[in-house]
Amino acid sequence: MQRLRRLRRSATLRDLVAETRADASALIYPVFVADGTDIKQPVPSMPGVYRYSVDRLNEVVDAMLDAGIGGTMLFGIPAHKDKTGSGAYAEDGVVPRAIRAIRSRLRDRKRELVIIADVCLCEYTSHGHCGVLSDGEVENDLSLPLHARAALAYARAGADMVAPSSMMDGVVACIRKALDEAGFTGTPIMACSAKFASAFYGPFRDAADSAPQSGDRKGYQMDVRNGREALRELAADEAEGADILMVKPGLAFLDIVRRARERTGLPLAVYNVSGEYAMVKAAAQAGWLDERRTVDEIMTAFFRAGADMVITYHALDWAAWRKAQ
Ligand code: PBG
């Protein structure tokens, strides 16, 4: 008789036949960097997550190195916002300064960590949209050169990779061209290809103070109802020269991760977004869920679905739990 339980009889047997092996080097920890000094400010809707000023980044860099995670993704919170999001592409903006500070810490500690800079305008625009507005509409083609300028500023500051997340059409090609022309032919692009207009971004918008002042993002982010269209987004970014593709959010979109995995040979990332993190934290704090087992199950699910890497606010905790095992 077929007995599938035979290979489940001991922990060692289960390890031997495990189809999914997740490790910390495949995790990316998002970091919010705020303008100002001596800031380590908790994000209320994301327990355990902080906004750091550039001068306080060493603490989180050291934590990431100690945890052995693979990379960090930086989001900037500028002191001033304006209509065109100029803080996103200022050469001395908060993200370029953060990149230089992290580089210097890595040099001092003789360690490596992949520094990925998010490229978007929403944290920097007074209206909170991901591109520039004209008659209340986000103007795709006027926004593209601003993304290219931002990506260049981050590459010049020493970013290992840039990750456009605004869902503007053609943004990957535009950034690729700008990077290549400036000599950054070796800087990869992680494309937030299939990014859905999701309620799960709520806590991030608190953290980054980036909620749109009017309307929503449904005119540029994807409709949650569409799976086939997500595959078109992924294919478009691949054709434009993306080096890594991303699906975002993760938990409610594992079908997209699986379908993407079956269609692309590129590395695939999944973003375990702020609301997914907040749900687990809230339930754990109420004593309703075992946080460790829940996070472990979620991470495993991403890898099982076909992700090669996970961007997650749980990265530091999860890596520490793994080490302690
Ligand atoms: C936009 C951006 C957002 C997130 C990542 N990049 C917010 C948005 O689109 O409103 C959300 C990530 C998260 O919720 O953790 N720059």
Short mmCIF file of N, CA and C in Angstrom, two decimals, residues 6-72:
data_model
loop_
_atom_site.label_atom_id
_atom_site.label_comp_id
_atom_site.label_asym_id
_atom_site.label_seq_id
_atom_site.Cartn_x
_atom_site.Cartn_y
_atom_site.Cartn_z
N ARG A 6 5.30 7.29 5.67
CA ARG A 6 6.60 6.66 5.99
C ARG A 6 7.74 7.68 6.07
N LEU A 7 7.69 8.66 5.20
CA LEU A 7 8.79 9.63 5.17
C LEU A 7 8.57 10.81 6.12
N ARG A 8 7.54 10.67 6.95
CA ARG A 8 7.27 11.75 7.93
C ARG A 8 7.56 11.30 9.35
N ARG A 9 8.21 10.13 9.50
CA ARG A 9 8.29 9.51 10.82
C ARG A 9 9.26 10.19 11.77
N SER A 10 10.25 10.89 11.25
CA SER A 10 11.17 11.59 12.16
C SER A 10 11.57 12.92 11.56
N ALA A 11 12.10 13.77 12.41
CA ALA A 11 12.51 15.10 11.94
C ALA A 11 13.62 14.98 10.89
N THR A 12 14.53 14.04 11.08
CA THR A 12 15.64 13.89 10.13
C THR A 12 15.14 13.41 8.78
N LEU A 13 14.19 12.48 8.81
CA LEU A 13 13.61 12.01 7.55
C LEU A 13 12.87 13.16 6.85
N ARG A 14 12.16 13.94 7.64
CA ARG A 14 11.41 15.05 7.05
C ARG A 14 12.37 16.07 6.43
N ASP A 15 13.49 16.31 7.10
CA ASP A 15 14.48 17.24 6.56
C ASP A 15 15.05 16.72 5.24
N LEU A 16 15.28 15.42 5.22
CA LEU A 16 15.87 14.80 4.03
C LEU A 16 14.99 14.98 2.80
N VAL A 17 13.71 14.89 2.97
CA VAL A 17 12.80 14.94 1.81
C VAL A 17 12.15 16.31 1.63
N ALA A 18 12.58 17.29 2.43
CA ALA A 18 11.97 18.61 2.32
C ALA A 18 12.16 19.17 0.91
N GLU A 19 11.11 19.65 0.31
CA GLU A 19 11.19 20.18 -1.05
C GLU A 19 11.55 21.66 -1.06
N THR A 20 11.40 22.30 0.07
CA THR A 20 11.64 23.73 0.15
C THR A 20 12.66 24.00 1.24
N ARG A 21 13.72 24.68 0.89
CA ARG A 21 14.74 25.03 1.89
C ARG A 21 14.95 26.53 1.85
N ALA A 22 14.51 27.15 2.90
CA ALA A 22 14.62 28.60 2.96
C ALA A 22 15.80 28.97 3.83
N ASP A 23 16.56 29.96 3.41
CA ASP A 23 17.56 30.45 4.35
C ASP A 23 17.67 31.96 4.31
N ALA A 24 18.29 32.49 5.35
CA ALA A 24 18.28 33.94 5.58
C ALA A 24 18.91 34.72 4.43
N SER A 25 19.84 34.10 3.70
CA SER A 25 20.51 34.84 2.63
C SER A 25 19.55 35.18 1.49
N ALA A 26 18.35 34.59 1.51
CA ALA A 26 17.36 34.90 0.48
C ALA A 26 16.34 35.93 0.96
N LEU A 27 16.63 36.54 2.11
CA LEU A 27 15.69 37.54 2.64
C LEU A 27 16.24 38.96 2.49
N ILE A 28 15.33 39.88 2.24
CA ILE A 28 15.67 41.30 2.10
C ILE A 28 14.86 42.08 3.13
N TYR A 29 15.54 42.91 3.92
CA TYR A 29 14.86 43.67 4.97
C TYR A 29 14.66 45.11 4.53
N PRO A 30 13.39 45.58 4.49
CA PRO A 30 13.14 46.97 4.11
C PRO A 30 13.49 47.92 5.26
N VAL A 31 14.10 49.04 4.93
CA VAL A 31 14.46 50.02 5.96
C VAL A 31 13.94 51.40 5.56
N PHE A 32 13.26 52.05 6.50
CA PHE A 32 12.76 53.41 6.28
C PHE A 32 13.78 54.40 6.81
N VAL A 33 14.23 55.28 5.93
CA VAL A 33 15.24 56.25 6.35
C VAL A 33 14.63 57.65 6.32
N ALA A 34 14.66 58.29 7.48
CA ALA A 34 14.04 59.61 7.60
C ALA A 34 15.10 60.69 7.62
N ASP A 35 14.74 61.85 7.06
CA ASP A 35 15.61 63.02 7.16
C ASP A 35 15.66 63.44 8.62
N GLY A 36 16.77 64.04 9.02
CA GLY A 36 16.90 64.49 10.40
C GLY A 36 18.03 63.75 11.09
N THR A 37 18.18 63.98 12.39
CA THR A 37 19.25 63.30 13.12
C THR A 37 18.70 62.66 14.38
N ASP A 38 19.43 61.66 14.82
CA ASP A 38 19.13 60.96 16.06
C ASP A 38 17.68 60.46 16.13
N ILE A 39 17.23 59.89 15.00
CA ILE A 39 15.86 59.38 14.98
C ILE A 39 15.87 57.84 14.95
N LYS A 40 15.15 57.26 15.90
CA LYS A 40 14.77 55.85 15.80
C LYS A 40 13.34 55.82 16.31
N GLN A 41 12.43 55.99 15.36
CA GLN A 41 11.04 56.23 15.72
C GLN A 41 10.19 55.02 15.35
N PRO A 42 9.49 54.45 16.33
CA PRO A 42 8.67 53.27 16.03
C PRO A 42 7.54 53.61 15.06
N VAL A 43 7.21 52.67 14.20
CA VAL A 43 6.05 52.82 13.32
C VAL A 43 4.88 52.13 14.04
N PRO A 44 3.89 52.89 14.49
CA PRO A 44 2.84 52.31 15.35
C PRO A 44 2.13 51.09 14.76
N SER A 45 1.86 51.13 13.46
CA SER A 45 1.12 50.01 12.87
C SER A 45 2.02 48.85 12.47
N MET A 46 3.32 48.98 12.74
CA MET A 46 4.26 47.89 12.42
C MET A 46 5.19 47.65 13.61
N PRO A 47 4.69 46.98 14.66
CA PRO A 47 5.52 46.79 15.85
C PRO A 47 6.86 46.15 15.50
N GLY A 48 7.94 46.75 16.03
CA GLY A 48 9.28 46.21 15.75
C GLY A 48 9.96 46.88 14.57
N VAL A 49 9.21 47.73 13.85
CA VAL A 49 9.78 48.44 12.69
C VAL A 49 9.95 49.91 13.06
N TYR A 50 11.08 50.50 12.63
CA TYR A 50 11.40 51.89 12.99
C TYR A 50 11.77 52.69 11.76
N ARG A 51 11.62 54.01 11.90
CA ARG A 51 12.23 54.92 10.93
C ARG A 51 13.56 55.33 11.54
N TYR A 52 14.62 55.23 10.76
CA TYR A 52 15.94 55.63 11.24
C TYR A 52 16.43 56.85 10.50
N SER A 53 17.13 57.73 11.20
CA SER A 53 17.85 58.78 10.48
C SER A 53 19.19 58.18 10.05
N VAL A 54 19.82 58.83 9.07
CA VAL A 54 21.06 58.29 8.49
C VAL A 54 22.11 58.02 9.56
N ASP A 55 22.22 58.95 10.53
CA ASP A 55 23.25 58.79 11.57
C ASP A 55 22.97 57.63 12.53
N ARG A 56 21.76 57.07 12.48
CA ARG A 56 21.45 55.95 13.38
C ARG A 56 21.38 54.62 12.63
N LEU A 57 21.77 54.61 11.35
CA LEU A 57 21.59 53.39 10.55
C LEU A 57 22.51 52.24 10.95
N ASN A 58 23.67 52.57 11.53
CA ASN A 58 24.62 51.50 11.86
C ASN A 58 23.96 50.38 12.67
N GLU A 59 23.09 50.80 13.57
CA GLU A 59 22.43 49.82 14.43
C GLU A 59 21.68 48.76 13.61
N VAL A 60 20.93 49.21 12.61
CA VAL A 60 20.14 48.25 11.84
C VAL A 60 21.02 47.50 10.83
N VAL A 61 22.07 48.18 10.34
CA VAL A 61 23.01 47.50 9.44
C VAL A 61 23.68 46.35 10.19
N ASP A 62 24.11 46.62 11.41
CA ASP A 62 24.75 45.58 12.20
C ASP A 62 23.78 44.43 12.47
N ALA A 63 22.54 44.77 12.75
CA ALA A 63 21.54 43.72 13.00
C ALA A 63 21.35 42.85 11.76
N MET A 64 21.34 43.48 10.59
CA MET A 64 21.17 42.71 9.35
C MET A 64 22.37 41.80 9.11
N LEU A 65 23.56 42.33 9.38
CA LEU A 65 24.77 41.51 9.19
C LEU A 65 24.78 40.35 10.18
N ASP A 66 24.42 40.62 11.41
CA ASP A 66 24.41 39.56 12.41
C ASP A 66 23.39 38.49 12.07
N ALA A 67 22.27 38.91 11.48
CA ALA A 67 21.23 37.95 11.12
C ALA A 67 21.62 37.15 9.87
N GLY A 68 22.58 37.65 9.12
CA GLY A 68 23.02 36.95 7.92
C GLY A 68 22.04 37.04 6.76
N ILE A 69 21.25 38.11 6.75
CA ILE A 69 20.30 38.23 5.65
C ILE A 69 20.99 38.78 4.40
N GLY A 70 20.31 38.60 3.25
CA GLY A 70 20.96 38.87 1.98
C GLY A 70 21.04 40.33 1.57
N GLY A 71 20.02 41.10 1.92
CA GLY A 71 20.02 42.47 1.43
C GLY A 71 19.06 43.37 2.17
N THR A 72 19.12 44.64 1.80
CA THR A 72 18.20 45.61 2.38
C THR A 72 17.57 46.42 1.26
#
